[in-house]
Coordinates of C-alpha atoms and ligand atoms in Angstrom, one line a residue:
X836 CA -53.3 33.3 52.8
X837 CA -50.2 35.0 53.8
X838 CA -50.7 34.4 57.5
X839 CA -51.6 30.8 56.9
X840 CA -48.4 30.1 55.1
X841 CA -46.4 31.7 57.8
X842 CA -48.2 29.9 60.5
X843 CA -46.8 26.7 59.2
X844 CA -43.4 27.5 60.7
X845 CA -44.2 25.2 63.6
X846 CA -41.1 23.0 63.5
X847 CA -38.8 25.9 63.9
X848 CA -40.9 27.1 66.8
X849 CA -40.8 23.7 68.4
X850 CA -37.0 23.5 68.0
X851 CA -36.7 27.0 69.4
X852 CA -38.7 26.2 72.5
X853 CA -36.9 23.0 73.0
X854 CA -33.6 24.6 73.4
X855 CA -32.3 27.7 75.2
X856 CA -31.6 29.2 71.8
X857 CA -32.7 32.7 71.7
X858 CA -29.4 34.3 72.7
X859 CA -29.6 37.9 73.8
X860 CA -28.5 40.5 71.4
X861 CA -25.4 41.3 73.5
X862 CA -24.1 37.8 73.5
X863 CA -24.9 37.1 69.9
X864 CA -21.8 36.5 67.7
X865 CA -21.5 38.3 64.4
X866 CA -23.2 35.4 62.6
X867 CA -25.5 32.9 64.3
X868 CA -25.7 29.5 62.6
X869 CA -29.3 28.6 62.9
X870 CA -32.1 26.3 61.7
X871 CA -35.1 28.3 60.5
X872 CA -38.4 27.7 58.7
X873 CA -37.6 28.0 55.0
X874 CA -40.8 30.0 54.5
X875 CA -39.7 32.6 57.0
X876 CA -36.3 33.0 55.4
X877 CA -38.0 33.4 52.1
X878 CA -40.4 36.0 53.4
X879 CA -37.8 38.1 55.1
X880 CA -35.4 37.7 52.1
X881 CA -32.7 36.0 54.1
X882 CA -30.5 33.6 52.1
X883 CA -30.5 29.9 53.1
X884 CA -27.3 27.9 53.0
X885 CA -29.0 24.5 53.0
X886 CA -32.6 23.4 52.9
X887 CA -34.7 20.3 53.5
X888 CA -37.7 20.8 51.3
X889 CA -39.8 18.0 52.9
X890 CA -39.4 19.4 56.4
X891 CA -39.5 23.0 55.3
X892 CA -36.4 23.8 57.3
X893 CA -33.2 25.6 56.3
X894 CA -29.8 26.3 57.6
X895 CA -28.7 29.9 57.6
X896 CA -26.0 32.0 59.1
X897 CA -27.8 35.0 60.6
X898 CA -26.5 38.5 61.0
X899 CA -27.7 40.1 64.2
X900 CA -30.3 42.2 62.4
X901 CA -31.6 39.1 60.6
X902 CA -31.9 37.2 63.8
X903 CA -33.7 40.2 65.3
X904 CA -36.0 40.4 62.3
X905 CA -37.0 36.8 62.7
X906 CA -37.5 37.2 66.4
X907 CA -39.5 40.3 65.8
X908 CA -41.6 38.7 63.1
X909 CA -42.4 35.7 65.3
X910 CA -43.3 37.8 68.3
X911 CA -45.6 39.9 66.1
X912 CA -47.3 36.6 65.1
X913 CA -47.7 35.4 68.7
X914 CA -44.8 33.1 68.8
X915 CA -41.4 33.4 70.5
X916 CA -37.9 32.7 69.5
X917 CA -38.5 31.6 65.9
X918 CA -35.3 29.7 65.2
X919 CA -32.8 27.3 66.7
X920 CA -29.4 28.8 67.1
X921 CA -26.7 26.1 66.8
X922 CA -23.5 26.0 68.8
X923 CA -21.4 25.7 65.7
X924 CA -21.8 26.3 62.0
X925 CA -22.7 23.4 59.7
X926 CA -20.0 22.8 57.1
X927 CA -21.3 20.0 54.9
X928 CA -24.6 18.8 53.4
X929 CA -24.1 15.5 55.3
X930 CA -23.9 17.3 58.6
X931 CA -27.1 19.1 57.8
X932 CA -28.8 15.9 56.7
X933 CA -27.7 14.3 60.0
X934 CA -29.2 17.1 62.0
X935 CA -32.5 16.8 60.2
X936 CA -32.6 13.0 60.5
X937 CA -34.3 12.7 63.9
X938 CA -37.0 15.1 62.7
X939 CA -37.7 13.0 59.7
X940 CA -37.9 9.8 61.7
X941 CA -39.4 10.7 65.1
X942 CA -43.1 9.9 65.4
X943 CA -43.2 12.2 68.4
X944 CA -42.0 15.2 66.5
X945 CA -44.6 14.6 63.8
X946 CA -47.2 14.3 66.5
X947 CA -46.0 17.5 68.2
X948 CA -46.0 19.2 64.9
X949 CA -49.6 18.0 64.3
X950 CA -50.7 19.5 67.6
X951 CA -48.9 22.7 66.9
X952 CA -50.5 22.9 63.4
X953 CA -53.9 22.3 64.8
X954 CA -53.7 24.7 67.6
X955 CA -52.6 27.3 65.1
X956 CA -55.0 26.6 62.3
X957 CA -58.1 25.2 63.9
X958 CA -60.6 27.7 65.1
X959 CA -60.2 28.3 68.8
X960 CA -62.9 26.7 71.1
X961 CA -65.4 29.4 72.0
X962 CA -67.8 28.6 74.9
X963 CA -71.3 27.8 73.6
X964 CA -74.2 29.4 75.5
X965 CA -76.4 26.3 75.4
X966 CA -73.7 24.2 77.0
X967 CA -72.9 26.7 79.6
X968 CA -76.6 26.6 80.5
X969 CA -76.6 22.8 80.7
X970 CA -73.6 23.0 83.0
X971 CA -75.8 24.5 85.7
X972 CA -77.3 21.1 86.1
X973 CA -74.0 19.3 86.7
X974 CA -73.6 18.7 90.4
X975 CA -71.6 16.8 92.9
X976 CA -74.8 15.5 94.4
X977 CA -76.0 13.9 91.2
X978 CA -72.5 12.5 90.5
X979 CA -72.6 11.0 94.0
X980 CA -76.0 9.5 93.4
X981 CA -74.8 7.8 90.2
X982 CA -71.7 6.4 91.9
X983 CA -73.7 5.1 94.8
X984 CA -76.1 3.4 92.4
X985 CA -73.3 1.7 90.5
X986 CA -71.0 0.8 93.5
X987 CA -73.8 -0.8 95.5
X988 CA -73.8 -3.9 93.3
X989 CA -71.6 -6.4 95.2
X990 CA -69.5 -6.9 92.1
X991 CA -69.6 -5.8 88.5
X992 CA -67.0 -8.5 87.5
X993 CA -67.5 -9.8 84.0
X994 CA -67.9 -13.4 85.0
X995 CA -70.1 -13.6 88.1
X996 CA -73.2 -15.8 88.1
X997 CA -75.1 -12.9 86.7
X998 CA -72.6 -10.5 85.1
X999 CA -75.3 -8.4 83.5
X1000 CA -77.4 -7.6 86.6
X1001 CA -76.1 -4.0 86.7
X1002 CA -76.0 -3.8 82.9
X1003 CA -79.7 -4.3 82.8
X1004 CA -80.1 -1.8 85.6
X1005 CA -78.1 0.8 83.7
X1006 CA -80.1 0.1 80.6
X1007 CA -83.3 0.7 82.4
X1008 CA -82.1 4.1 83.6
X1009 CA -81.0 5.0 80.1
X1010 CA -84.4 4.1 78.7
X1011 CA -86.1 6.2 81.4
X1012 CA -83.9 9.2 80.4
X1013 CA -84.6 8.6 76.6
X1014 CA -88.3 8.8 77.3
X1015 CA -87.9 12.4 78.5
X1016 CA -85.9 13.4 75.4
X1017 CA -87.2 14.6 72.0
X1018 CA -84.1 13.4 70.2
X1019 CA -83.7 10.2 68.0
X1020 CA -82.0 7.9 70.6
X1021 CA -81.2 4.2 70.5
X1022 CA -80.0 2.1 73.4
X1023 CA -78.5 -1.3 72.7
X1024 CA -76.7 -4.0 74.6
X1025 CA -73.7 -5.4 72.7
X1026 CA -72.8 -9.1 73.1
X1027 CA -69.2 -10.2 73.0
X1028 CA -67.2 -13.3 72.0
X1029 CA -64.8 -13.4 74.9
X1030 CA -67.0 -12.5 77.9
X1031 CA -70.6 -13.2 78.9
X1032 CA -70.9 -9.6 80.0
X1033 CA -72.5 -7.1 77.6
X1034 CA -71.5 -3.5 76.8
X1035 CA -74.0 -0.7 76.4
X1036 CA -74.3 1.8 73.7
X1037 CA -76.6 4.8 73.8
X1038 CA -76.7 6.9 70.6
X1039 CA -78.0 10.3 69.8
X1040 CA -78.2 10.5 66.1
X1041 CA -76.7 13.5 64.4
X1042 CA -78.9 15.7 62.2
X1043 CA -76.5 16.9 59.5
X1044 CA -73.6 14.4 59.4
X1045 CA -74.9 11.2 61.2
X1046 CA -72.2 9.0 59.9
X1047 CA -69.5 11.1 61.7
X1048 CA -69.4 9.8 65.3
X1049 CA -68.1 11.2 68.5
X1050 CA -67.5 8.6 71.3
X1051 CA -67.5 9.1 75.0
X1052 CA -67.1 6.1 77.2
X1053 CA -65.9 4.2 80.3
X1054 CA -66.0 0.6 81.6
X1055 CA -68.9 -0.8 83.5
X1056 CA -67.1 -3.7 85.1
X1057 CA -65.1 -4.0 88.3
X1058 CA -62.6 -6.5 89.7
X1059 CA -61.3 -7.6 93.1
X1060 CA -59.4 -10.7 94.2
X1061 CA -58.4 -13.8 92.4
X1062 CA -60.9 -14.5 89.6
X1063 CA -63.0 -11.6 90.8
X1064 CA -64.1 -13.5 93.9
X1065 CA -64.1 -10.7 96.4
X1066 CA -66.5 -7.8 96.8
X1067 CA -65.8 -5.4 94.0
X1068 CA -67.6 -2.1 94.6
X1069 CA -65.2 -0.2 92.2
X1070 CA -66.5 3.2 93.3
X1071 CA -63.6 4.9 91.7
X1072 CA -62.7 2.2 89.2
X1073 CA -64.9 2.8 87.4
X1074 CA -68.3 3.7 88.8
X1075 CA -67.0 7.2 88.7
X1076 CA -66.3 7.4 85.0
X1077 CA -69.4 5.4 84.2
X1078 CA -71.4 7.9 86.2
X1079 CA -69.9 10.8 84.3
X1080 CA -71.0 9.2 81.0
X1081 CA -74.5 8.5 82.4
X1082 CA -74.9 12.1 83.5
X1083 CA -73.5 13.4 80.2
X1084 CA -76.1 11.3 78.4
X1085 CA -78.8 12.6 80.6
X1086 CA -78.0 16.2 80.1
X1087 CA -77.1 16.1 76.4
X1088 CA -80.3 14.2 75.7
X1089 CA -82.2 17.3 76.8
X1090 CA -80.3 19.6 74.4
X1091 CA -80.8 20.3 70.7
X1092 CA -79.9 17.6 68.2
X1093 CA -76.2 17.6 67.4
X1094 CA -74.8 17.8 63.8
X1095 CA -72.8 14.7 64.3
X1096 CA -73.8 11.5 66.1
X1097 CA -72.8 11.1 69.7
X1098 CA -72.3 7.5 71.0
X1099 CA -72.0 6.8 74.8
X1100 CA -70.4 3.5 75.7
X1101 CA -70.2 1.6 78.9
X1102 CA -67.7 -1.2 78.1
X1103 CA -67.8 -4.7 79.4
X1104 CA -64.9 -6.6 80.8
X1105 CA -62.2 -3.9 80.7
X1106 CA -60.6 -5.3 83.8
X1107 CA -59.5 -8.6 82.2
X1108 CA -57.8 -6.9 79.3
X1109 CA -60.0 -4.3 77.5
X1110 CA -62.2 -7.2 76.2
X1111 CA -65.4 -5.3 75.4
X1112 CA -63.9 -2.2 73.9
X1113 CA -61.4 -4.3 71.9
X1114 CA -64.2 -6.1 70.1
X1115 CA -66.2 -2.8 69.6
X1116 CA -63.3 -0.9 68.2
X1117 CA -62.2 -3.8 66.0
X1118 CA -65.8 -4.1 64.6
X1119 CA -66.0 -0.3 64.1
X1120 CA -62.8 -0.4 62.0
X1121 CA -64.0 -3.4 60.0
X1122 CA -67.2 -1.5 59.2
X1123 CA -65.1 1.5 58.3
X1124 CA -66.9 3.6 60.9
X1125 CA -66.0 7.3 60.9
X1126 CA -65.2 7.8 64.6
X1127 CA -63.9 11.4 64.8
X1128 CA -62.6 11.0 68.4
X1129 CA -63.1 8.9 71.5
X1130 CA -62.9 10.2 75.1
X1131 CA -62.3 7.7 77.9
X1132 CA -63.2 8.2 81.5
X1133 CA -61.7 5.7 83.9
X1134 CA -61.3 6.9 87.5
X1135 CA -62.4 10.4 88.3
X1136 CA -63.2 10.3 92.0
X1137 CA -59.8 10.5 93.8
X1138 CA -58.1 13.9 93.5
X1139 CA -54.6 12.6 94.4
X1140 CA -52.9 15.8 93.3
X1141 CA -55.5 18.0 94.9
X1142 CA -59.0 19.0 93.8
X1143 CA -59.2 20.1 90.1
X1144 CA -55.8 18.9 89.2
X1145 CA -56.1 16.1 86.6
X1146 CA -53.8 14.3 84.3
X1147 CA -54.1 14.1 80.5
X1148 CA -52.6 10.7 79.5
X1149 CA -50.1 11.2 76.8
X1150 CA -49.7 7.6 75.5
X1151 CA -52.4 5.9 73.4
X1152 CA -53.9 9.3 72.9
X1153 CA -53.9 12.0 70.2
X1154 CA -52.2 15.3 70.5
X1155 CA -54.9 17.3 68.8
X1156 CA -57.5 15.9 71.2
X1157 CA -55.3 16.6 74.2
X1158 CA -55.0 20.1 72.8
X1159 CA -58.8 20.3 72.5
X1160 CA -59.1 19.3 76.2
X1161 CA -56.8 22.1 77.2
X1162 CA -58.8 24.6 75.1
X1163 CA -62.1 23.4 76.5
X1164 CA -60.8 23.9 80.0
X1165 CA -60.0 27.5 79.3
X1166 CA -62.9 28.4 77.0
X1167 CA -65.4 27.1 79.6
X1168 CA -63.4 28.4 82.6
X1169 CA -63.6 24.9 84.1
X1170 CA -60.7 25.7 86.4
X1171 CA -58.8 22.4 86.0
X1172 CA -55.1 22.3 86.2
X1173 CA -54.1 19.7 83.6
X1174 CA -50.8 17.9 83.9
X1175 CA -49.4 15.5 81.4
X1176 CA -48.7 11.9 82.4
X1177 CA -48.4 8.4 81.0
X1178 CA -49.7 4.9 81.9
X1179 CA -46.9 3.4 79.9
X1180 CA -49.2 0.6 78.8
X1181 CA -52.7 0.3 77.3
X1182 CA -54.3 1.0 80.7
X1183 CA -57.9 1.5 79.6
X1184 CA -60.4 1.3 76.7
X1185 CA -59.1 4.3 74.9
X1186 CA -56.1 2.1 73.9
X1187 CA -58.6 -0.2 72.0
X1188 CA -59.8 2.7 69.9
X1189 CA -56.2 4.1 69.4
X1190 CA -54.9 0.7 68.3
X1191 CA -57.6 0.6 65.6
X1192 CA -56.5 3.9 64.3
X1193 CA -59.0 6.2 66.0
X1194 CA -58.1 9.4 67.8
X1195 CA -58.5 9.4 71.6
X1196 CA -58.1 11.4 74.8
X1197 CA -58.0 10.4 78.4
X1198 CA -58.4 12.8 81.3
X1199 CA -57.7 11.0 84.5
X1200 CA -58.2 11.8 88.2
X1201 CA -54.6 12.6 89.1
X1202 CA -51.0 11.9 88.1
X1203 CA -50.4 8.2 87.8
X1204 CA -48.3 8.1 91.0
X1205 CA -51.0 9.7 93.1
X1206 CA -54.0 7.8 91.8
X1207 CA -56.3 5.9 94.1
X1208 CA -54.3 2.9 95.4
X1209 CA -57.3 1.1 96.8
X1210 CA -58.6 0.1 93.3
X1211 CA -59.2 -3.6 92.6
X1212 CA -59.9 -4.2 96.3
X1213 CA -63.0 -4.3 98.4
X1214 CA -61.9 -0.9 99.8
X1215 CA -62.6 1.0 96.5
X1216 CA -65.6 2.5 98.0
X1217 CA -67.0 6.0 98.6
X1218 CA -64.9 7.4 101.5
X1219 CA -63.5 10.6 102.9
X1220 CA -60.9 10.8 100.1
X1221 CA -63.7 10.8 97.5
X1222 CA -64.4 14.2 96.0
X1223 CA -67.6 14.5 94.0
X1224 CA -66.9 18.1 93.0
X1225 CA -63.6 16.9 91.4
X1226 CA -65.4 14.0 89.8
X1227 CA -68.3 16.2 88.4
X1228 CA -65.7 18.3 86.6
X1229 CA -65.2 15.3 84.3
X1230 CA -68.9 15.4 83.4
X1231 CA -68.4 18.9 82.1
X1232 CA -65.3 17.8 80.2
X1233 CA -67.1 14.9 78.6
X1234 CA -70.1 17.1 77.6
X1235 CA -67.9 19.8 76.2
X1236 CA -65.8 17.3 74.3
X1237 CA -68.9 15.7 72.8
X1238 CA -70.7 19.0 72.1
X1239 CA -67.7 20.8 70.5
X1240 CA -66.8 17.8 68.3
X1241 CA -70.4 17.0 67.4
X1242 CA -71.2 20.6 66.3
X1243 CA -68.1 21.5 64.4
X1244 CA -66.1 20.0 61.6
X1245 CA -63.0 19.5 63.7
X1246 CA -60.9 16.5 62.7
X1247 CA -57.5 14.9 63.3
X1248 CA -55.1 16.9 61.1
X1249 CA -53.5 14.9 58.4
X1250 CA -49.9 15.6 57.7
Ligands
BES1939 N1 -58.7 2.1 85.9 C1 -57.6 1.2 85.5 C2 -56.7 1.9 84.6 C3 -55.8 2.9 85.1 C4 -54.9 2.6 86.1 C5 -55.6 4.1 84.5 C6 -54.0 3.5 86.5 C7 -54.7 5.0 84.9 C8 -53.9 4.7 85.9 C9 -58.2 0.0 84.7 O1 -59.5 -0.3 85.0 C10 -57.3 -1.1 84.9 O2 -57.2 -1.6 85.9 N2 -56.5 -1.5 83.8 C11 -55.6 -2.6 83.9 C12 -55.1 -2.9 82.6 C13 -56.0 -3.7 81.7 C14 -55.4 -3.9 80.3 C15 -56.5 -4.9 82.3 C16 -54.4 -2.2 84.8 O3 -54.0 -1.0 84.8 O4 -53.8 -3.1 85.4
ZN1940 ZN1 -59.3 -1.3 87.0

């Protein structure tokens, strides 16, 4: 219990890391005005001058040995710094309140705090033996075969004369796979109001908590030219992510039944404004569906920052799932370098889930600037820049995300 309480000192830690605050002992003045976690002050018997109960933060004027004690304590608990030293002392309650104001308001600091809390309090991801074994079957060759299959349709645009020709072909492949599985699997086409194209859902029913759902998905349409009139092979955008989800389904369907339900989606009509996923996420919310988290794969083939460097999109996504992604990468020794980036708009289907209140994560082929610039043209084909090793990495990520969430009780932390 003791450690748990102490571990809640996240805000102070964040503040400390956000500023060059941990002055060396030699330069430290006689008293250091500082913002510290109230719990830490309590614990070390250091008096607080002012406190904000809701935030759990206090203002104190620290003597060198007190500052050292906090630093020592935080280091002993695996943290550094431990407080934010201020440039000047705080004289009034109003000045303290003003300093606390941005923390109270800022959604981002709440989100950061949430991540921090989760990473401290949730059990760390530990590689599961059965999944490591399944990874032996993930290959660049198989990824290439799936991308070839999907990108050889002249177009997967949502409104061609037969916008479901590839949808039926994918469905047929899924049904073949399901036949080889012992698990309770359903495969459905989902009709939409705003497009003639259908989405696909494959579901592996959970054994213990079937109403708790983990989602992995990507869009099955492509686009090129005005009104989609040009050839639209969409090898990268998004045969690649669709292929990752197909392969994840194939391999997970050969494993044991998960505790939670896993749903695999291939969304219709993403390219004209997230149309398929918007209806699916809206309906899920209306039906009060318990979607624990949704991972989106949209473009995984072009390693614009070099092989195995990928971006984790930080808008329309959830800090605790981004954190899970980082943990999965190290626990399973996937060898990815993960950089943070943003689309700055709802660039893919994860935004549909996010806007309906569901947690999301989106690993992406590269930083936004170095992504494949041939997308939405007839030149988005398999070429010398395509890297199927890089792309196959995303299959492992999707599988580990699904497997970890579906066999644990991990959830978005509620503040
Ligand atoms: N694959 C892209 C999304 C994307 C682009 C993600 C760049 C990350 C970086 C997606 O298929 C797409 O084209 N989205 C549209 C927006 C959508 C709302 C129509 C886009 O980015 O223009
Ligand atoms: Zn696109």
